[in-house]
XYZ file of C-alpha atoms in Angstrom:
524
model
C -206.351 123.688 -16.122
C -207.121 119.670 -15.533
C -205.157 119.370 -19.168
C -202.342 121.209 -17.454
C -202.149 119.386 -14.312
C -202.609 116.230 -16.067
C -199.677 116.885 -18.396
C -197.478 118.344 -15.768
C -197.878 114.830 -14.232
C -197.155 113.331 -17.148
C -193.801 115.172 -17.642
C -193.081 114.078 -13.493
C -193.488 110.331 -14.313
C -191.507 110.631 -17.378
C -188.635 112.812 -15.503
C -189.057 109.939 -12.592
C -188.328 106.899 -14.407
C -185.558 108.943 -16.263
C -183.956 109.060 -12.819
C -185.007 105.470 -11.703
C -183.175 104.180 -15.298
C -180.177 106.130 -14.048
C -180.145 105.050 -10.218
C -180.037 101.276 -12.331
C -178.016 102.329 -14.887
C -175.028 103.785 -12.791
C -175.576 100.036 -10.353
C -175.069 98.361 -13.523
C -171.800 99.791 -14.373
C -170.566 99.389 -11.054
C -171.377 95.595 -11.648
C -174.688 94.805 -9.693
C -178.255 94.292 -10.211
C -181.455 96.179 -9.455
C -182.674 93.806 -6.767
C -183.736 95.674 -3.863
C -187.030 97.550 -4.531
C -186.163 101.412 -5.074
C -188.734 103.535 -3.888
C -187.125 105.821 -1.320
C -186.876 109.324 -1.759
C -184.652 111.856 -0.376
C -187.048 112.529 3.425
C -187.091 109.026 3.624
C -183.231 108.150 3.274
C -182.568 111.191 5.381
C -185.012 109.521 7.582
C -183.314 106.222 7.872
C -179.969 108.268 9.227
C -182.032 110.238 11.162
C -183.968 107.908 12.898
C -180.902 105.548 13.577
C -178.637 108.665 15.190
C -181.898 109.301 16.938
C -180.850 111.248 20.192
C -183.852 110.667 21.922
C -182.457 107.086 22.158
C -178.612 107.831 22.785
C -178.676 110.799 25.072
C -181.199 109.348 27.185
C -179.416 105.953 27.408
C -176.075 107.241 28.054
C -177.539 109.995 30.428
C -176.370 108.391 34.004
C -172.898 107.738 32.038
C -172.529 111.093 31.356
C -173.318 112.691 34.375
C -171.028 110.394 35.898
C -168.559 110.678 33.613
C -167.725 114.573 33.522
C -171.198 115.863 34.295
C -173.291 118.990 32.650
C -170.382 120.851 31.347
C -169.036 118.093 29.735
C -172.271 116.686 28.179
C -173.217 119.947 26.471
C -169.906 121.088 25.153
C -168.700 117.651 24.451
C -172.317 117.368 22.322
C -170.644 120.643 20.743
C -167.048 119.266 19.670
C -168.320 115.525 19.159
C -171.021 117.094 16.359
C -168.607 118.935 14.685
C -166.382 115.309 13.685
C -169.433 113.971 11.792
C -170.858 117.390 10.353
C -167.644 117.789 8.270
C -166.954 114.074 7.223
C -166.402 114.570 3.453
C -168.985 111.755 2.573
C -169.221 112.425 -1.750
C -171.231 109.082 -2.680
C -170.215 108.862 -6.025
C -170.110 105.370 -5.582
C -174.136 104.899 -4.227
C -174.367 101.081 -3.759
C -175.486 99.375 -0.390
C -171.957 98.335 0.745
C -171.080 102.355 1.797
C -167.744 102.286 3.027
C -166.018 99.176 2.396
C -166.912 99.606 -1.724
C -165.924 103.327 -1.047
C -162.263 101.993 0.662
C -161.923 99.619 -2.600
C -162.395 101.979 -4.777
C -160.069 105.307 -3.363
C -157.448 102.314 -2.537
C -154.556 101.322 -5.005
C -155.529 98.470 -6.706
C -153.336 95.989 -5.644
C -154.453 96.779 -2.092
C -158.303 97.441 -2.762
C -158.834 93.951 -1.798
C -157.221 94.376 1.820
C -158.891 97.846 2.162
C -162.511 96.372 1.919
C -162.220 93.585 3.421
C -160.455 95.563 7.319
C -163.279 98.508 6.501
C -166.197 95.935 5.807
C -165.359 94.400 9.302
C -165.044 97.183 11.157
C -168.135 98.403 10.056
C -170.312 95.472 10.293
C -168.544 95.145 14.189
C -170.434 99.039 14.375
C -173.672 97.696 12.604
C -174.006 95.138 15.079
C -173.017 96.682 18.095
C -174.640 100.065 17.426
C -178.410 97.539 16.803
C -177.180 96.149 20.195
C -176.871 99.834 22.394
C -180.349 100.628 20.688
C -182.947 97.671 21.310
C -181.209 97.016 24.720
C -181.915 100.494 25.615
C -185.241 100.134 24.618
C -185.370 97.338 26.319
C -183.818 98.584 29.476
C -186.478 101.720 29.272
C -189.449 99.256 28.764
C -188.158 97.932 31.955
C -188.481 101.119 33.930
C -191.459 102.118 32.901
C -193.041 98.868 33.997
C -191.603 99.610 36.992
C -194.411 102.845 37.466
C -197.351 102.689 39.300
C -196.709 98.752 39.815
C -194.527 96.583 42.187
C -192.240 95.284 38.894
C -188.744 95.100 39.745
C -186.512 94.439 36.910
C -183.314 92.006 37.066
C -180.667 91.453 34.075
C -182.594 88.358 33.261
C -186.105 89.795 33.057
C -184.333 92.949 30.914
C -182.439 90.197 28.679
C -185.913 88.866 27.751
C -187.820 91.660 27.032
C -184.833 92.818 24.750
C -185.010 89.492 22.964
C -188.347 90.259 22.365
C -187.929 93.320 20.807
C -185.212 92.113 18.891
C -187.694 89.350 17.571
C -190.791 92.216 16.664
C -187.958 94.331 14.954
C -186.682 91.028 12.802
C -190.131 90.061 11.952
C -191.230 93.600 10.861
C -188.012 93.814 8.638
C -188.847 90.334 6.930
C -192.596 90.679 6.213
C -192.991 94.668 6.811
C -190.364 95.742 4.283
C -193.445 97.571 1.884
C -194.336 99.310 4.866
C -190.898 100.551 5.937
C -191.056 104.090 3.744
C -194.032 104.531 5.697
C -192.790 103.762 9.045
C -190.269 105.963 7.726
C -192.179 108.548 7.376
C -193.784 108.425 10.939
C -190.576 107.731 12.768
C -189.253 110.964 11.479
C -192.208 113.017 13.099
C -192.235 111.197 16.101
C -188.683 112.258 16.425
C -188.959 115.735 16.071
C -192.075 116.153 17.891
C -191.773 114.122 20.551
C -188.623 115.617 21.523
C -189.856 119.304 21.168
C -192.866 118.498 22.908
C -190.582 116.447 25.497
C -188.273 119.202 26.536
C -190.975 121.987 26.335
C -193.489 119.777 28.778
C -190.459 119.268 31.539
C -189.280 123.139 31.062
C -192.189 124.594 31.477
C -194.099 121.926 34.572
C -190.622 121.820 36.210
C -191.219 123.530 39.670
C -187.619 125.028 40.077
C -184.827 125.263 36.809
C -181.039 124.713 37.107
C -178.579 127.443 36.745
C -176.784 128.363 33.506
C -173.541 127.674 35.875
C -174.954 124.499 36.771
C -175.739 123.358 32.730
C -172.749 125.034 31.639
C -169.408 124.984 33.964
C -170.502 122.108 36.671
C -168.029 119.489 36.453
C -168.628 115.773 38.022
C -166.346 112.945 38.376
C -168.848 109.892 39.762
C -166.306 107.076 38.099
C -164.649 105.732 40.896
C -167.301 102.685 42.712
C -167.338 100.606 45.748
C -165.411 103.289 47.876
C -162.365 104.134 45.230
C -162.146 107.400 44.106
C -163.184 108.575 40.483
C -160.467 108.885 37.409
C -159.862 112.457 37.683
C -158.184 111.912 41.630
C -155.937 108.428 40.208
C -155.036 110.350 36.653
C -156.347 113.586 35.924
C -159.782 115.389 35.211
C -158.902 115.275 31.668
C -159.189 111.760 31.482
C -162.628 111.993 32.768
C -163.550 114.907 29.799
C -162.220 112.675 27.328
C -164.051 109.426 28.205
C -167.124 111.455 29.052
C -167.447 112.561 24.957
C -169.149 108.664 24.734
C -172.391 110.021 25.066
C -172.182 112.510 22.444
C -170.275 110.344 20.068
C -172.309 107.297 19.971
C -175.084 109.211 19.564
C -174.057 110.553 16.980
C -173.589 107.155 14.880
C -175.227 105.094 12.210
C -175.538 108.257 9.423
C -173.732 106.120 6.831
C -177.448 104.022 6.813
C -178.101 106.606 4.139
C -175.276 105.213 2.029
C -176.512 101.489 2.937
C -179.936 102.528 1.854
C -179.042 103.985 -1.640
C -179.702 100.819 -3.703
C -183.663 101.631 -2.806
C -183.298 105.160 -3.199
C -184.212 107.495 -6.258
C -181.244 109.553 -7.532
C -178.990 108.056 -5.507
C -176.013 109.748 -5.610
C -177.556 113.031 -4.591
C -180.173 112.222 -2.000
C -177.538 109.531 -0.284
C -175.255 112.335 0.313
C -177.702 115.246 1.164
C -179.398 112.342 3.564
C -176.016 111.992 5.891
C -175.791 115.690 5.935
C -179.518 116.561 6.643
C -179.445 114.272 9.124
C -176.521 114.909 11.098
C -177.254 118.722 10.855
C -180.732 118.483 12.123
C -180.467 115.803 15.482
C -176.723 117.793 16.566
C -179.207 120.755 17.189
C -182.272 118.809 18.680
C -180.025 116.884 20.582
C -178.531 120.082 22.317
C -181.733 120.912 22.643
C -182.518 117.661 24.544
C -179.506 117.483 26.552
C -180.231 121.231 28.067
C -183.458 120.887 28.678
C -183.051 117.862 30.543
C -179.956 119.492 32.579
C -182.279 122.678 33.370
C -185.088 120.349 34.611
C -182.886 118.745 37.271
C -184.316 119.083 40.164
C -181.860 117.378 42.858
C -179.055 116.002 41.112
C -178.134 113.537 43.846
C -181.738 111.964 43.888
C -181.465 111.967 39.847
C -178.277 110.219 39.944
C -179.022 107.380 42.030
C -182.763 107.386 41.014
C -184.472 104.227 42.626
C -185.891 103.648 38.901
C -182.662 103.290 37.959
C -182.601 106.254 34.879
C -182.146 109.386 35.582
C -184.098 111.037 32.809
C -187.044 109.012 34.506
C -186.509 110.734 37.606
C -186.441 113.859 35.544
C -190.103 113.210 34.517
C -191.329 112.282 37.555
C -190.186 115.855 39.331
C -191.771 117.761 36.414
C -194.346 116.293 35.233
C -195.559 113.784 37.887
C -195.777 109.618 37.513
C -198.798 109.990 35.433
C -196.712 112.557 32.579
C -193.782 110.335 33.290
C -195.706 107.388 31.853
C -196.255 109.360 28.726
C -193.004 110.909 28.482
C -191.643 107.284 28.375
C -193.849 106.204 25.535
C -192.266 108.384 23.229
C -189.197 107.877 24.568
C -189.282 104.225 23.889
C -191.428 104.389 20.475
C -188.144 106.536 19.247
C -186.110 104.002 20.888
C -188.244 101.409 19.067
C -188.411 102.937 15.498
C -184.426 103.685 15.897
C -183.798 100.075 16.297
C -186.117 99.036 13.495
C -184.129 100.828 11.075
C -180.608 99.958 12.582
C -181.733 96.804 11.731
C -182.526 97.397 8.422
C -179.254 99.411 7.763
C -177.425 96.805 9.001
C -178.748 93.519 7.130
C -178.175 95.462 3.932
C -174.728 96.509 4.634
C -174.193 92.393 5.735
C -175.877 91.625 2.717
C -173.839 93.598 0.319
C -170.742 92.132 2.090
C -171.597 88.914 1.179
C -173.011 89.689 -2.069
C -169.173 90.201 -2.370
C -167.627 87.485 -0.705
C -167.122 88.682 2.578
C -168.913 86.876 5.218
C -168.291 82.913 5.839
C -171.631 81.477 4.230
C -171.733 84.247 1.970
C -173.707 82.481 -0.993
C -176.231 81.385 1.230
C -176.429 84.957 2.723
C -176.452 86.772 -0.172
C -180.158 86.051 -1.225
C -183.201 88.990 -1.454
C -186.334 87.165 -1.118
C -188.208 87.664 -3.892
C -191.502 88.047 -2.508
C -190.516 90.228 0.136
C -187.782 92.409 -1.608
C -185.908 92.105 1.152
C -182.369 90.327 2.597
C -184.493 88.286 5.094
C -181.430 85.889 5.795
C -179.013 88.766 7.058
C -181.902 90.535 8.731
C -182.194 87.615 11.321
C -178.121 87.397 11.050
C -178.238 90.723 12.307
C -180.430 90.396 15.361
C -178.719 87.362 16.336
C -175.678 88.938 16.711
C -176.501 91.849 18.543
C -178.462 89.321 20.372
C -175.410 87.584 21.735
C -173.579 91.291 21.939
C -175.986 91.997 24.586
C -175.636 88.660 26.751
C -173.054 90.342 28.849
C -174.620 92.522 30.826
C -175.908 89.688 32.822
C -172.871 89.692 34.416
C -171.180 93.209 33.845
C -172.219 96.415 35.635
C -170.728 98.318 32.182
C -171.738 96.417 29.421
C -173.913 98.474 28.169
C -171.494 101.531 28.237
C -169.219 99.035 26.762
C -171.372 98.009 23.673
C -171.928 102.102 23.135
C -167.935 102.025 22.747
C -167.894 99.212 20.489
C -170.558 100.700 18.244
C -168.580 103.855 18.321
C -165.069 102.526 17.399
C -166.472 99.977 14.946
C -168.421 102.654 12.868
C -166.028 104.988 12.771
C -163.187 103.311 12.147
C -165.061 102.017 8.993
C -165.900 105.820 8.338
C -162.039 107.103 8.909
C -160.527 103.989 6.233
C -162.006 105.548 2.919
C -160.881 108.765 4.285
C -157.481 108.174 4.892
C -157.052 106.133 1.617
C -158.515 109.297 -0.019
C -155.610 111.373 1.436
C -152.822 108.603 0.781
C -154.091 108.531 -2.941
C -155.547 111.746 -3.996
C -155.020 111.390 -7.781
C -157.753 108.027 -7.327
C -160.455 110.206 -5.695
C -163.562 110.677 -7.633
C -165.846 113.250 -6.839
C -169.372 112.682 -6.582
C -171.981 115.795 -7.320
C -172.082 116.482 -3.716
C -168.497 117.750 -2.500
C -166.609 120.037 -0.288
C -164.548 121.307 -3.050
C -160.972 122.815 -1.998
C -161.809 121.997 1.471
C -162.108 118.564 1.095
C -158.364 117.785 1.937
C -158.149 119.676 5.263
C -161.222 118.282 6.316
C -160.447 114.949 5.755
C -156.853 115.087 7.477
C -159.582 116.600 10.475
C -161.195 114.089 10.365
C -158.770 111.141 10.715
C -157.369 112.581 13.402
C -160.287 113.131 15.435
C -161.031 109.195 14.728
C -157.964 108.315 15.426
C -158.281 109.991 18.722
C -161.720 108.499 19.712
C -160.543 105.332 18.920
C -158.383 105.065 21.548
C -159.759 106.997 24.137
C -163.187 104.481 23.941
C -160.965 101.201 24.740
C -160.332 102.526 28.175
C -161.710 102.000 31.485
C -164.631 103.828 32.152
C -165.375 103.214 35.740
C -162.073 102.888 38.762
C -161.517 100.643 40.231
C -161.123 98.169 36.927
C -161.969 94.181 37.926
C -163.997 91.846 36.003
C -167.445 93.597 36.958
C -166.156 97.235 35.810
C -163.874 96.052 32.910
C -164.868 98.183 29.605
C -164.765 94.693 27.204
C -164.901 97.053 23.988
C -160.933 96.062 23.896
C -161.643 92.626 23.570
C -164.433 92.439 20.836
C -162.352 95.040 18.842
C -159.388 92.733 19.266
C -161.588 90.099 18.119
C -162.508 92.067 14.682
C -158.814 93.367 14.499
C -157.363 89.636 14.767
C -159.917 87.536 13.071
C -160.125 89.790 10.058
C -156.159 90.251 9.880
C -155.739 86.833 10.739
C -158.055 85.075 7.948
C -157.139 87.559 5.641
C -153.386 86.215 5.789
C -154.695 82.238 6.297
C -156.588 82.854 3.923
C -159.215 85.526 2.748
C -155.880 86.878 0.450
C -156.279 83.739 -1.850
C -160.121 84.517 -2.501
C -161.228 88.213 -1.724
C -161.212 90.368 -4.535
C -162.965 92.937 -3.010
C -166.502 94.474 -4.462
C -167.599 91.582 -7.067
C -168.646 92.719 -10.274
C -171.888 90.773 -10.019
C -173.235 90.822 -13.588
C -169.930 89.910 -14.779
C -169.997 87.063 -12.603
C -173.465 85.687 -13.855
C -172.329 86.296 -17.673
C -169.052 84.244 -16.859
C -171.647 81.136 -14.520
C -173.746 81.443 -18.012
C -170.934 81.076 -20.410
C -169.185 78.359 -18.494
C -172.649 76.619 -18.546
C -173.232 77.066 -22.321
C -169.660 75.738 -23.049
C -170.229 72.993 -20.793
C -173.265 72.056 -22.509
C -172.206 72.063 -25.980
């Protein structure tokens, strides 16, 4: 029996670095090197997605929005439409490297225009990275907040909340640059916490709530709570679909940040597989615990107007307190913010790879400095503080603005899937380039993707417009101006300049061979 066991672990270490030589093997002919420590497997890259779409951040966060903003009936069947988009996205990562969509636009584009392809899609998508890090830890940051707020005379103001969210931008950096051996395990944890903590989260509110909403209420009660300051809301100056339309933010940023399972596939094992079956996995499982989430909360109401305007400011913490009482509320907020926590650990760590695979290739001003894995550490410590930086100075807004935070959700939204829709559309345009990984939608593939484009399409513009009525510089939705930003720096350098240089995805090894040669000749 122990000769058995002992051989059938023989055979699994044999089979494993079969697979690892492959993983390095099929990097190597796409021109890169091994340099990022590969030890994920598939529960942990499906954790990464998982933990970054993490609706027990985004549907709490956005909660007040979207009651506001079309109310229960829009919240549950716009979680319903909006899960769909993301569920069908004909992700087939035959192309497994860290850069996820812009490599994927270079290499479905027609040569002559791969170039232009990654560079628009590599913006766009580190725009998402950024802003989606910058909706998470400020959430986190803004529930912190409130829950100091219980059982003590804290008040929080926009300067106190801009603090603590520095600081937790600052523990999130530091456990990305010296924590990276410990990240599978985190992993690992964060995905539990998840799952558990919302399950147990809904079930403890269902069953201590004292009364329970209506299936009309969840289900058909529409609100329109945008107008402020006297005015009346969007659906009375345009139209109630206007309202519907806007109010799909909630779902739709939530459901972000799933291509981290591409940007983690140079330190995953059998890439091309698990990268793939990661996005789907997790996308599958949080659109059903999120509807979970969202109708248990809804059902636990217990007077909408004293939810809505809740003196702490969230209305899911008002939700606790009438079920569960301050005490349970306390706890209830742990595990919200722990998720919160975790989620923005790994956006984080999702997005330094994706900025460090950008400038591995050229693509970021400073990119040789960038462009460096420690090699202690394993990890791209350089773009890791790049990263919370930015979303750093994303966040510096809402000192001033009453929607900034609503307004960074949008950003995150646009950005990511704009970067998501590119490859897609370029896989439509030129069907005879597409290369099929070993995870595919077969004949469906084409009809989904022309699904797909649309629906981004759509969302793109519908998340650029004002949220709240009336519109003045305290209300305006700013996601127009960073995406402008993106859409004229990027377009803009790229004809001043970027045109003369960018190649697109570098073949790296080449690269090195052609450094060494040119040293060797100059040497002779």
């Amino acid at each position: 029996m122990e000769k058995s066991t002992s051989r059938e672990s023989a055979q699994a270490t044999i089979e494993g670095g079969r697979i690892q030589q492959g993983d390095e093997a099929e990097l190597a002919r796409m021109g890169y090197k091994q340099e990022l420590k590969r030890e994920l497997g598939l529960l942990q890259n499906f954790g990464v997605s998982f933990s970054i779409i993490s609706v027990i951040t985004g549907i709490p966060s956005l909660f007040l929005y979207g009651l506001n903003t079309g109310g229960p009936a829009v919240m549950v069947w716009g979680w319903v439409v909006a899960a769909l988009d993301p569920l069908v996205h004909p992700y087939k990562n035959a192309h497994p490297t860290s850069g996820g969509p812009y490599f994927w636009a270079a290499m479905l584009s027609n040569p002559k225009d791969a170039a232009l392809a990654s560079w628009i899609t590599g913006w766009f998508n580190l725009l998402g990275q950024v802003a989606v890090t910058t909706g998470i830890s400020f959430a986190c940051a803004n529930f912190l907040s409130t829950a100091c707020t219980l059982k003590t005379s804290f008040v929080p103001t926009p300067k106190t909340t801009i603090g603590v969210y520095a600081a937790v931008l600052v523990t999130q950096g530091l456990i990305n640059t010296f924590g990276v051996h410990l990240l599978h395990h985190l992993n690992n944890v964060s995905i539990w916490w998840h799952a558990i903590g919302t399950f147990s989260l809904v079930v403890a509110i269902l069953a201590k709530a004292p009364t329970h909403q209506s299936g009309k209420f969840v289900f058909q009660t529409f609100i329109d709570g945008t107008g402020v300051d006297g005015s009346v809301g969007w659906g009375s100056r345009a139209s109630n679909a206007y309202v519907v339309v806007i109010g799909v933010l909630m779902a739709q940023y939530t459901l972000t940040g799933f291509d981290a399972s591409a940007h983690m596939t140079e330190e995953t094992k059998n890439a091309a597989m698990s990268g793939s079956i990661g996005i789907i996995m997790a996308i599958g499982v949080s659109a059903i615990l999120g509807w979970f989430l969202i109708l248990g909360l809804l059902f636990s109401i217990q007077d909408l107007d004293r939810t809505i305007s809740s003196e702490t400011g969230q209305p899911v913490t008002q939700i606790f307190i009438d079920t569960v009482g301050e005490n349970g509320a306390i706890v209830l907020m742990v595990i919200v913010i722990g998720a919160m926590y975790f989620c923005g650990t790994f956006s984080i760590t999702s997005n330094s790879r994706m900025m460090y695979a950008f400038a591995r290739d050229g693509g970021i001003p400073g990119h040789r400095f960038l462009a460096k894995v420690d090699d202690r550490w394993k990890s791209p410590i350089r773009t890791v503080w790049l990263a919370c930086t930015l979303s750093f100075i994303l966040g510096l807004p809402s000192l001033g603005s009453s929607v900034a935070f609503s307004a960074a959700t949008s950003i995150a939204t646009i950005g990511l899937y704009i970067s998501y829709g590119i490859p897609i559309a370029l896989r439509v345009v030129y069907r005879d380039r597409f290369q099929r990984g070993p995870f595919h939608l077969g004949k469906f593939s084409y009809v989904v993707a022309v699904g797909a484009i649309t629906w981004i399409a759509f969302i793109s513009i519908v998340f650029i417009l004002p949220q709240i009525n009336p519109v003045n510089s305290q209300t305006l939705n700013y996601a127009i101006v960073a995406v402008a930003i993106v859409v004229v720096y990027s377009t803009g350098f790229w004809l001043i300049s970027a045109r003369k240089w960018f190649t697109g995805p570098v073949k790296q090894i080449e690269e090195e061979e052609k450094e060494v040669r040119g040293s060797n000749s100059y040497d002779s």
